[in-house]
Structures are given as C-alpha cells and as structure tokens.
C-alpha cells in the first residue's frame, strides 16, 4: 500500500465541544467555523439546548448567540451525553454552578466511566452530587452557589481541570486546579482569548472571576484524527501524505514525536497561529520503523493515540513498551486489555502490563477479526493496521467511528494507492 495526496481531517473534537460551551456562556454572537460534526459534539450541542442555550443545527459555518451563564436553566429531561466523556465532565462543571438539578445519562460505555473525579471537586466547591455505587452514570448534580476552591487532581485530565474551571467561571469564583502532569490546555487558551483571567504555573491553572466576551472560533484539524493518517503513511511502502491545517498544540502532538522516533519521516510546514492555537500542515512519509518506549510523562500528550501507536508497534522492528498509561483502562473501553487481545487475535505478539503493554513487532501478515467494544479509536487504529500491505483485518463495528470521525472510512480509502 502506498499513500499520496493531501487530506484535511475534521475539526478538533476538544475545541469543538469548548467552542459550543464558550459560545453559549459568552454574551453576544460567536461565529464557529470548521466544527467537528460527530456524535460526541452533537451530544454537547444537545445538552446545551436542553439547558436553554440557543445552539443552531451544526454546520460548517454558524453563529451561537450567547446569553451568558444565567441563560442556562432547569432542564426538563435527563441530559443525554451519548458516548461522550467530555460532554459529561465539562457540562457537569457548568451545571454545578447553576441553581438546577441535572441528571447526566449516557450509553453503556459512558455509564461505566469514572465520574467521582469530577464529582469530588464540584462537591468541594459546594455542589451536591449523587452517583451510583460504581461511580459512573447516571449522575445527578444539585447545583447552586459555589465557593472558591484549590483542587489537586490525582489524574492528569483536561476534563477534570475543565470541569473545575467552568464551574468557577459560571459561579464567578476563584479556583485553582493542580494536576500531576499537564493535560491538554484548550480550556485555558479559550478562556484567556475571551477575556477570562487565567494564570498558569507549572501544572497549576488558576482562574479569577471574570466575564467572558463572545469570540469567533475557527476550529483547526484534530491531531487525534490526523494521527491515524500519519500512522497510515508511516506504515506505507511508498509515497507521502500531506495533512492540512492540523492543530499542533504541544499538549496534543506526542504521537507525532513518537512516530518520528520510530523512524517515520515527518515534516511540519507553514506553522501559523489561528485563534490562539498553533496550526501546521504535516507531511508524513514511510521509514524503517523500530520499537519505542513510552512512559508516564509521555502519556498525556498522546493519551488518545496509544491504540494507534500500539498497532504501528506491531509492524515495527523490536519491542515497544508502554507504561504509566493507567488512564487507558477508563476510556471508551479498557484500551489496554482491548488493544492487547485484538493484537493477539490477529497474530501479533503483545502482552498486557498493569499500566500498559509490551508489543514485539514483526512483518508477518496479520489477519483476523477485531472486537471494538464500540470504541471508535480501536476501530480506526485497527482499520489503519488492516490497510498495511499483507494484512487482512475485519472490524466488528465500523460504524462506531461516528463518535469522532464520521467519514473516516471514506478518507482512508481516498489516500491509498496500490
Ligand atoms: C479530552 C480530554 C481527554 C481525552 C478526551 C478529550 C478533552 O480525556 O482523552 O478524548 O477534550 O478534555 P481526559 O481528560 O479524561 O484525559
């Protein structure tokens, strides 16, 4: 399989959620261009509408008429977050600071995911939160008057950090969140760009009460979606692929760095600043791939890309060892168990570690059927591995890519050459 041409991957998922939320919380019109129109982002739009925000049908270019935090009122139905952890956790922060009772529900996968990590800081700020014994959904938040807080999160999580910052913004109180390592920083950037008073010191972010102004957002390409095509080009037997307009924020591009260390040829062209985010075209060409080592410090900047990295490792020379990746166990599926069992099912050598995995690469053909557990990133990672020459991989649920990349299979076919 060779690759050629260029591709503009869809808008960044994290920035798309936030563009809607900040659009609704600002005062006045915010134009949003290039938003990701995927199931997860539709979930955030739906939850905001249920709370009374004026969110139009999502299109490539539309305006949200924000009416400030006070416009968000008692929902009449449970807030359905579908498969989206980002919707649940970010909107839990917003709901906690309003005088409302809001019940968050979701699909089977989301309902199993840990919500205490947001419930605890929101309780520390004065909200009352009801959770089932297993700590997932349904979660009911009784919001109201919050007070300031300094929260130390046990996990590096942009969702936890954002829940606290959004609660502080809506409540008009001060808050500081400290995490063990720096997670993606889109919330901080977007707050600051809209006039929010944010201070960053090492792994701590502080917010001082400040009103948000409306601001237009041009959503850049999603580096987590671009990662699949970077991997495809790295696994190809020839050619190169240009990925246009990708967000190259440092907190997001750990995967590209690792792929380069493994031997892929990667160049960044035309780096520019678009709306407070660095954006570039990324050109990827194949190289001789060798195994790599990923430790705890590497994980936050590539937390969603580890399934793809593991699949590349199965075709690289030597061993790849990933540790410090406990968070993968509580994503849309247990991505450590699922990646390892699927790699083994197609004939690759892989072993589960408590907090990661060990993979020994080879160039023998990999064939078999993948069980995705409805996890979009597993479907796409194994879809890319299946496109590599000699492999024949069947995916049990191809449609689950709709969560983050509805046209993934079309784009995957489009850039391949015989
Ligand atoms: C996200 C944060 C990450 C990431 C998720 C999106 C965000 O989750 O895995 O896909 O937009 O804040 P965690 O905060 O749980 O690490």
Short mmCIF file of C-alpha atoms and ligand atoms in Angstrom, two decimals:
data_model
loop_
_atom_site.label_atom_id
_atom_site.label_comp_id
_atom_site.label_asym_id
_atom_site.label_seq_id
_atom_site.Cartn_x
_atom_site.Cartn_y
_atom_site.Cartn_z
CA UNK A 1 0.00 0.00 0.00
CA UNK A 2 1.26 3.42 -0.97
CA UNK A 3 -0.16 6.80 0.01
CA UNK A 4 -0.43 10.08 -1.85
CA UNK A 5 -2.23 13.38 -1.88
CA UNK A 6 -3.43 15.63 0.85
CA UNK A 7 -6.20 15.43 3.40
CA UNK A 8 -7.90 17.90 5.70
CA UNK A 9 -9.02 15.92 8.74
CA UNK A 10 -12.20 17.12 10.52
CA UNK A 11 -12.18 19.77 13.23
CA UNK A 12 -10.67 19.12 16.62
CA UNK A 13 -13.10 17.38 18.95
CA UNK A 14 -11.89 19.01 22.17
CA UNK A 15 -12.01 22.50 20.68
CA UNK A 16 -15.41 21.84 19.08
CA UNK A 17 -17.03 20.96 22.44
CA UNK A 18 -15.49 24.03 24.03
CA UNK A 19 -16.44 26.37 21.18
CA UNK A 20 -20.10 25.49 21.77
CA UNK A 21 -19.88 25.81 25.55
CA UNK A 22 -18.00 29.12 25.47
CA UNK A 23 -20.30 30.36 22.71
CA UNK A 24 -23.32 29.74 24.95
CA UNK A 25 -21.63 31.25 28.03
CA UNK A 26 -20.39 34.39 26.27
CA UNK A 27 -22.51 37.49 25.80
CA UNK A 28 -23.30 38.02 22.13
CA UNK A 29 -22.70 36.28 18.82
CA UNK A 30 -19.79 33.84 18.33
CA UNK A 31 -19.22 32.52 14.84
CA UNK A 32 -17.86 28.95 14.70
CA UNK A 33 -16.30 27.60 11.52
CA UNK A 34 -15.00 24.09 10.88
CA UNK A 35 -16.66 22.49 13.89
CA UNK A 36 -16.48 18.70 14.05
CA UNK A 37 -19.92 17.33 13.25
CA UNK A 38 -19.67 13.98 15.04
CA UNK A 39 -21.85 12.18 17.57
CA UNK A 40 -19.85 13.44 20.58
CA UNK A 41 -20.13 17.09 19.57
CA UNK A 42 -23.84 16.65 18.81
CA UNK A 43 -24.14 15.39 22.41
CA UNK A 44 -22.71 18.65 23.77
CA UNK A 45 -24.98 20.69 21.49
CA UNK A 46 -27.99 18.67 22.70
CA UNK A 47 -27.13 19.10 26.39
CA UNK A 48 -26.66 22.86 25.95
CA UNK A 49 -30.04 23.10 24.17
CA UNK A 50 -31.70 21.13 26.97
CA UNK A 51 -30.33 23.74 29.39
CA UNK A 52 -31.89 26.51 27.30
CA UNK A 53 -28.95 27.66 25.16
CA UNK A 54 -29.63 28.78 21.61
CA UNK A 55 -27.48 26.34 19.62
CA UNK A 56 -28.43 26.09 15.94
CA UNK A 57 -28.07 22.99 13.79
CA UNK A 58 -24.33 22.41 13.45
CA UNK A 59 -22.93 23.30 10.04
CA UNK A 60 -19.54 24.28 8.64
CA UNK A 61 -20.18 27.94 9.49
CA UNK A 62 -22.77 29.12 12.02
CA UNK A 63 -23.32 31.55 14.86
CA UNK A 64 -24.12 30.86 18.52
CA UNK A 65 -25.93 33.75 20.16
CA UNK A 66 -24.61 33.56 23.71
CA UNK A 67 -26.73 34.93 26.51
CA UNK A 68 -24.34 34.41 29.43
CA UNK A 69 -24.35 31.78 32.22
CA UNK A 70 -27.70 32.97 33.62
CA UNK A 71 -29.45 31.82 30.46
CA UNK A 72 -28.82 28.17 31.42
CA UNK A 73 -31.86 26.95 33.33
CA UNK A 74 -33.50 23.84 34.78
CA UNK A 75 -33.59 21.04 32.17
CA UNK A 76 -36.88 19.22 31.71
CA UNK A 77 -35.27 15.89 30.82
CA UNK A 78 -32.09 13.97 31.69
CA UNK A 79 -29.01 15.29 29.88
CA UNK A 80 -28.08 12.61 27.35
CA UNK A 81 -24.32 12.61 26.77
CA UNK A 82 -24.32 9.56 24.47
CA UNK A 83 -20.77 8.17 24.37
CA UNK A 84 -19.07 11.44 25.29
CA UNK A 85 -17.00 11.73 28.45
CA UNK A 86 -16.02 15.29 27.51
CA UNK A 87 -19.68 16.37 27.30
CA UNK A 88 -20.45 14.81 30.68
CA UNK A 89 -17.48 16.12 32.59
CA UNK A 90 -17.32 19.63 31.13
CA UNK A 91 -21.07 20.16 31.40
CA UNK A 92 -21.11 18.81 34.96
CA UNK A 93 -18.94 21.81 35.90
CA UNK A 94 -21.38 24.20 34.21
CA UNK A 95 -24.45 22.57 35.81
CA UNK A 96 -22.89 22.58 39.30
CA UNK A 97 -22.75 26.37 39.27
CA UNK A 98 -26.39 26.91 38.27
CA UNK A 99 -29.38 26.62 40.65
CA UNK A 100 -30.65 23.49 38.90
CA UNK A 101 -30.92 19.72 39.32
CA UNK A 102 -29.41 17.96 36.33
CA UNK A 103 -29.15 14.22 35.72
CA UNK A 104 -26.47 13.11 33.28
CA UNK A 105 -27.06 9.85 31.40
CA UNK A 106 -25.21 8.11 28.58
CA UNK A 107 -24.69 4.88 26.69
CA UNK A 108 -23.43 1.66 28.33
CA UNK A 109 -19.75 2.54 27.83
CA UNK A 110 -20.05 6.08 29.21
CA UNK A 111 -22.19 4.88 32.13
CA UNK A 112 -19.28 2.71 33.32
CA UNK A 113 -16.70 5.52 33.23
CA UNK A 114 -15.47 7.14 36.46
CA UNK A 115 -17.29 10.32 37.45
CA UNK A 116 -16.03 10.68 41.04
CA UNK A 117 -13.05 12.52 39.61
CA UNK A 118 -15.40 15.43 38.72
CA UNK A 119 -17.97 14.88 41.49
CA UNK A 120 -15.38 15.34 44.25
CA UNK A 121 -14.03 18.76 43.22
CA UNK A 122 -17.55 20.01 42.45
CA UNK A 123 -18.65 18.87 45.93
CA UNK A 124 -15.62 20.64 47.39
CA UNK A 125 -16.92 23.81 45.70
CA UNK A 126 -20.37 23.36 47.27
CA UNK A 127 -22.46 21.34 44.80
CA UNK A 128 -24.28 18.16 45.86
CA UNK A 129 -23.65 15.19 43.59
CA UNK A 130 -25.41 11.81 43.57
CA UNK A 131 -23.61 8.89 41.97
CA UNK A 132 -24.41 5.17 41.79
CA UNK A 133 -22.14 2.86 43.84
CA UNK A 134 -19.99 2.07 40.79
CA UNK A 135 -19.20 5.78 40.40
CA UNK A 136 -20.46 6.13 36.81
CA UNK A 137 -23.75 7.38 35.34
CA UNK A 138 -26.48 8.32 35.98
CA UNK A 139 -25.02 11.26 37.91
CA UNK A 140 -27.31 13.90 39.39
CA UNK A 141 -25.90 17.31 40.17
CA UNK A 142 -27.76 19.65 42.51
CA UNK A 143 -26.11 22.94 41.64
CA UNK A 144 -26.21 26.27 43.34
CA UNK A 145 -23.95 28.82 44.93
CA UNK A 146 -20.37 27.63 44.74
CA UNK A 147 -17.36 28.89 46.64
CA UNK A 148 -13.72 29.08 45.69
CA UNK A 149 -11.53 26.00 45.74
CA UNK A 150 -7.98 24.79 45.23
CA UNK A 151 -8.22 21.27 43.84
CA UNK A 152 -5.44 18.75 43.46
CA UNK A 153 -6.42 16.17 40.87
CA UNK A 154 -4.96 12.68 41.17
CA UNK A 155 -5.02 12.24 37.41
CA UNK A 156 -3.75 14.40 34.56
CA UNK A 157 -7.13 15.08 32.98
CA UNK A 158 -8.23 18.02 30.88
CA UNK A 159 -11.82 17.02 31.55
CA UNK A 160 -11.43 17.30 35.33
CA UNK A 161 -9.45 20.53 35.02
CA UNK A 162 -12.07 21.98 32.68
CA UNK A 163 -14.98 20.96 34.93
CA UNK A 164 -13.46 22.97 37.79
CA UNK A 165 -12.56 25.95 35.61
CA UNK A 166 -16.04 26.03 34.03
CA UNK A 167 -17.70 25.77 37.45
CA UNK A 168 -15.57 28.71 38.66
CA UNK A 169 -16.37 30.73 35.53
CA UNK A 170 -20.13 30.20 35.78
CA UNK A 171 -20.16 30.72 39.57
CA UNK A 172 -17.91 33.77 39.38
CA UNK A 173 -15.47 32.42 41.95
CA UNK A 174 -11.74 31.83 42.09
CA UNK A 175 -10.37 28.30 41.54
CA UNK A 176 -7.03 26.59 41.16
CA UNK A 177 -6.56 23.11 39.73
CA UNK A 178 -3.28 21.26 40.03
CA UNK A 179 -2.66 18.07 38.09
CA UNK A 180 0.26 15.61 38.23
CA UNK A 181 1.21 16.40 34.62
CA UNK A 182 -0.01 18.98 32.18
CA UNK A 183 -3.05 17.83 30.18
CA UNK A 184 -4.34 19.49 27.00
CA UNK A 185 -4.77 23.22 27.56
CA UNK A 186 -7.58 24.26 25.20
CA UNK A 187 -9.85 25.43 28.03
CA UNK A 188 -7.17 27.75 29.41
CA UNK A 189 -6.40 29.13 25.96
CA UNK A 190 -10.03 29.68 25.06
CA UNK A 191 -10.81 31.30 28.42
CA UNK A 192 -7.87 33.70 28.10
CA UNK A 193 -8.74 34.59 24.50
CA UNK A 194 -12.26 35.59 25.65
CA UNK A 195 -11.03 37.85 28.43
CA UNK A 196 -11.03 35.28 31.24
CA UNK A 197 -8.31 35.84 33.84
CA UNK A 198 -6.23 32.67 33.84
CA UNK A 199 -2.81 32.08 35.36
CA UNK A 200 -0.67 29.05 34.60
CA UNK A 201 2.20 27.99 36.85
CA UNK A 202 3.74 24.60 36.10
CA UNK A 203 0.94 22.05 36.44
CA UNK A 204 -1.46 24.51 38.15
CA UNK A 205 -4.09 26.65 36.47
CA UNK A 206 -5.90 29.42 38.35
CA UNK A 207 -8.99 31.30 37.33
CA UNK A 208 -10.03 34.70 38.73
CA UNK A 209 -13.68 35.77 38.38
CA UNK A 210 -14.15 37.49 35.05
CA UNK A 211 -16.89 37.74 32.44
CA UNK A 212 -16.41 36.17 29.03
CA UNK A 213 -16.88 38.06 25.82
CA UNK A 214 -18.10 36.41 22.66
CA UNK A 215 -15.37 35.39 20.22
CA UNK A 216 -15.32 33.65 16.86
CA UNK A 217 -13.61 30.25 16.65
CA UNK A 218 -12.05 28.63 13.59
CA UNK A 219 -11.67 25.02 14.68
CA UNK A 220 -8.34 23.54 13.48
CA UNK A 221 -7.89 19.94 12.29
CA UNK A 222 -7.91 17.32 15.03
CA UNK A 223 -4.41 15.94 15.73
CA UNK A 224 -6.01 12.79 17.18
CA UNK A 225 -7.75 12.15 13.85
CA UNK A 226 -4.62 13.14 11.88
CA UNK A 227 -2.70 10.54 13.91
CA UNK A 228 -4.45 7.71 12.06
CA UNK A 229 -3.31 9.05 8.69
CA UNK A 230 0.19 9.80 9.93
CA UNK A 231 0.34 6.15 11.01
CA UNK A 232 -1.02 5.00 7.64
CA UNK A 233 1.72 6.95 5.84
CA UNK A 234 4.36 5.59 8.24
CA UNK A 235 3.21 2.02 7.50
CA UNK A 236 3.03 2.55 3.72
CA UNK A 237 5.54 1.12 1.25
CA UNK A 238 5.93 4.44 -0.53
CA UNK A 239 4.60 7.92 -1.22
CA UNK A 240 3.79 10.66 1.25
CA UNK A 241 0.69 12.25 2.72
CA UNK A 242 0.09 15.91 3.50
CA UNK A 243 -2.28 16.54 6.41
CA UNK A 244 -3.53 20.09 6.15
CA UNK A 245 -4.34 22.52 8.93
CA UNK A 246 -3.65 20.24 11.91
CA UNK A 247 -3.65 21.67 15.42
CA UNK A 248 -0.03 21.22 16.60
CA UNK A 249 -0.53 22.38 20.19
CA UNK A 250 2.34 20.86 22.25
CA UNK A 251 -0.10 19.21 24.66
CA UNK A 252 -1.54 17.18 21.75
CA UNK A 253 1.27 16.05 19.47
CA UNK A 254 3.15 13.46 21.47
CA UNK A 255 2.18 10.83 18.90
CA UNK A 256 3.91 12.61 16.02
CA UNK A 257 7.09 12.86 18.11
CA UNK A 258 6.99 9.14 18.90
CA UNK A 259 6.28 8.19 15.30
CA UNK A 260 9.29 10.25 14.24
CA UNK A 261 11.43 8.49 16.87
CA UNK A 262 10.22 5.17 15.49
CA UNK A 263 11.58 6.12 12.06
CA UNK A 264 8.75 7.78 10.09
CA UNK A 265 9.75 10.89 8.14
CA UNK A 266 7.65 13.80 9.36
CA UNK A 267 7.90 17.47 8.46
CA UNK A 268 5.81 20.37 9.62
CA UNK A 269 5.11 23.10 7.07
CA UNK A 270 3.61 26.57 7.30
CA UNK A 271 3.22 26.71 11.08
CA UNK A 272 0.82 29.54 11.86
CA UNK A 273 -1.30 30.85 14.68
CA UNK A 274 -5.07 30.50 14.23
CA UNK A 275 -7.28 31.78 17.01
CA UNK A 276 -4.76 31.12 19.78
CA UNK A 277 -3.75 27.65 18.58
CA UNK A 278 -0.71 26.63 16.52
CA UNK A 279 -1.68 25.04 13.24
CA UNK A 280 0.52 23.46 10.54
CA UNK A 281 0.46 21.16 7.55
CA UNK A 282 2.10 17.87 8.49
CA UNK A 283 3.76 15.75 5.80
CA UNK A 284 4.41 12.10 6.63
CA UNK A 285 6.36 9.53 4.63
CA UNK A 286 7.30 5.94 5.48
CA UNK A 287 10.62 4.94 7.04
CA UNK A 288 12.10 1.82 8.61
CA UNK A 289 10.16 1.55 11.85
CA UNK A 290 11.66 0.39 15.14
CA UNK A 291 10.10 -0.09 18.57
CA UNK A 292 9.98 2.64 21.20
CA UNK A 293 9.49 3.18 24.92
CA UNK A 294 6.66 5.26 26.31
CA UNK A 295 6.50 6.21 29.98
CA UNK A 296 4.12 8.08 32.25
CA UNK A 297 5.43 11.52 31.30
CA UNK A 298 4.75 10.85 27.59
CA UNK A 299 1.13 9.75 28.01
CA UNK A 300 -0.89 12.99 28.46
CA UNK A 301 0.21 14.43 25.09
CA UNK A 302 -0.83 11.24 23.28
CA UNK A 303 -3.48 9.74 25.56
CA UNK A 304 -5.96 9.08 22.75
CA UNK A 305 -3.33 7.90 20.26
CA UNK A 306 -1.89 4.93 22.17
CA UNK A 307 -4.11 2.33 20.42
CA UNK A 308 -2.73 3.58 17.08
CA UNK A 309 0.82 3.62 18.38
CA UNK A 310 0.41 0.02 19.59
CA UNK A 311 -0.78 -1.03 16.12
CA UNK A 312 2.23 0.67 14.49
CA UNK A 313 4.47 -1.08 17.02
CA UNK A 314 3.13 -4.44 15.82
CA UNK A 315 4.81 -3.68 12.45
CA UNK A 316 7.99 -2.11 13.82
CA UNK A 317 11.28 -3.89 14.40
CA UNK A 318 11.88 -4.95 18.02
CA UNK A 319 9.99 -4.28 21.19
CA UNK A 320 7.74 -1.39 22.24
CA UNK A 321 6.99 -0.95 25.93
CA UNK A 322 4.23 1.38 27.13
CA UNK A 323 3.89 2.07 30.87
CA UNK A 324 2.23 4.72 33.04
CA UNK A 325 -0.90 4.54 30.90
CA UNK A 326 -3.48 3.52 33.56
CA UNK A 327 -5.92 6.09 32.19
CA UNK A 328 -6.39 3.88 29.13
CA UNK A 329 -8.35 1.43 31.26
CA UNK A 330 -11.13 4.01 31.77
CA UNK A 331 -11.55 5.36 28.24
CA UNK A 332 -14.41 4.38 25.90
CA UNK A 333 -13.22 0.80 26.50
CA UNK A 334 -10.40 -0.70 28.58
CA UNK A 335 -7.92 0.15 25.84
CA UNK A 336 -5.05 -1.81 27.40
CA UNK A 337 -7.00 -5.08 27.53
CA UNK A 338 -8.78 -4.47 24.22
CA UNK A 339 -5.68 -3.49 22.22
CA UNK A 340 -3.65 -6.44 23.53
CA UNK A 341 -6.38 -9.04 22.99
CA UNK A 342 -7.08 -7.74 19.49
CA UNK A 343 -3.39 -7.69 18.55
CA UNK A 344 -3.10 -11.29 19.72
CA UNK A 345 -6.26 -12.23 17.82
CA UNK A 346 -4.64 -11.15 14.53
CA UNK A 347 -1.38 -12.94 15.24
CA UNK A 348 0.77 -10.17 16.74
CA UNK A 349 2.88 -10.66 19.85
CA UNK A 350 1.52 -8.50 22.68
CA UNK A 351 1.36 -8.71 26.44
CA UNK A 352 -0.72 -6.78 28.94
CA UNK A 353 1.08 -4.92 31.75
CA UNK A 354 -0.83 -3.48 34.73
CA UNK A 355 -0.38 0.06 33.40
CA UNK A 356 0.43 -0.52 29.76
CA UNK A 357 1.57 -3.17 27.31
CA UNK A 358 4.55 -4.78 25.63
CA UNK A 359 4.48 -5.43 21.89
CA UNK A 360 7.01 -7.23 19.74
CA UNK A 361 6.82 -6.18 16.12
CA UNK A 362 7.15 -8.36 13.03
CA UNK A 363 6.49 -8.12 9.31
CA UNK A 364 4.38 -11.27 9.07
CA UNK A 365 0.84 -10.79 7.76
CA UNK A 366 -1.72 -10.00 10.46
CA UNK A 367 -5.22 -11.32 9.91
CA UNK A 368 -8.44 -11.82 11.84
CA UNK A 369 -11.44 -10.10 13.35
CA UNK A 370 -11.32 -7.16 15.77
CA UNK A 371 -13.77 -6.64 18.62
CA UNK A 372 -14.04 -2.86 19.09
CA UNK A 373 -16.42 -2.81 22.09
CA UNK A 374 -17.96 0.17 20.26
CA UNK A 375 -14.72 2.15 20.77
CA UNK A 376 -14.14 4.50 17.82
CA UNK A 377 -10.39 4.73 18.31
CA UNK A 378 -9.96 0.95 18.28
CA UNK A 379 -11.94 0.70 15.03
CA UNK A 380 -9.76 3.33 13.37
CA UNK A 381 -6.41 2.09 14.71
CA UNK A 382 -7.05 -1.46 13.52
CA UNK A 383 -8.56 -0.11 10.28
CA UNK A 384 -5.22 1.56 9.56
CA UNK A 385 -3.24 -1.56 10.51
CA UNK A 386 -5.53 -3.55 8.23
CA UNK A 387 -4.68 -1.26 5.31
CA UNK A 388 -0.95 -2.06 5.58
CA UNK A 389 0.31 -4.44 2.89
CA UNK A 390 -0.23 -8.10 3.62
CA UNK A 391 -2.74 -7.63 6.43
CA UNK A 392 -6.41 -8.69 6.34
CA UNK A 393 -8.29 -7.33 9.34
CA UNK A 394 -12.06 -7.31 9.78
CA UNK A 395 -13.63 -4.80 12.20
CA UNK A 396 -16.79 -5.94 14.03
CA UNK A 397 -18.35 -2.46 14.25
CA UNK A 398 -17.15 0.02 11.63
CA UNK A 399 -19.95 2.48 12.36
CA UNK A 400 -18.66 3.42 15.82
CA UNK A 401 -16.22 5.86 14.15
CA UNK A 402 -19.21 8.26 14.03
CA UNK A 403 -18.29 9.32 17.57
CA UNK A 404 -15.30 11.37 16.36
CA UNK A 405 -14.79 10.89 12.60
CA UNK A 406 -17.94 10.00 10.62
CA UNK A 407 -16.15 9.97 7.21
CA UNK A 408 -13.12 8.03 8.38
CA UNK A 409 -13.55 5.01 6.06
CA UNK A 410 -14.09 7.24 3.02
CA UNK A 411 -10.94 9.24 3.81
CA UNK A 412 -8.94 6.08 4.50
CA UNK A 413 -9.83 4.71 1.06
CA UNK A 414 -9.17 8.06 -0.63
CA UNK A 415 -5.47 8.43 0.24
CA UNK A 416 -4.34 4.86 -0.54
CA UNK A 417 -2.74 3.78 -3.80
CA UNK A 418 -2.00 0.23 -4.93
C1 LIG B 1 -10.44 15.45 26.41
C2 LIG B 1 -9.57 15.02 27.38
C3 LIG B 1 -9.01 13.65 27.45
C4 LIG B 1 -9.20 12.89 26.13
C5 LIG B 1 -10.57 13.09 25.56
C6 LIG B 1 -10.86 14.55 25.32
C7 LIG B 1 -10.93 16.84 26.45
O1 LIG B 1 -9.66 12.95 28.47
O2 LIG B 1 -8.95 11.53 26.33
O3 LIG B 1 -10.69 12.38 24.34
O4 LIG B 1 -11.46 17.32 25.44
O5 LIG B 1 -10.79 17.48 27.51
P1 LIG B 1 -9.15 13.00 30.00
O6 LIG B 1 -9.35 14.37 30.50
O7 LIG B 1 -10.01 12.02 30.73
O8 LIG B 1 -7.72 12.57 29.94
#
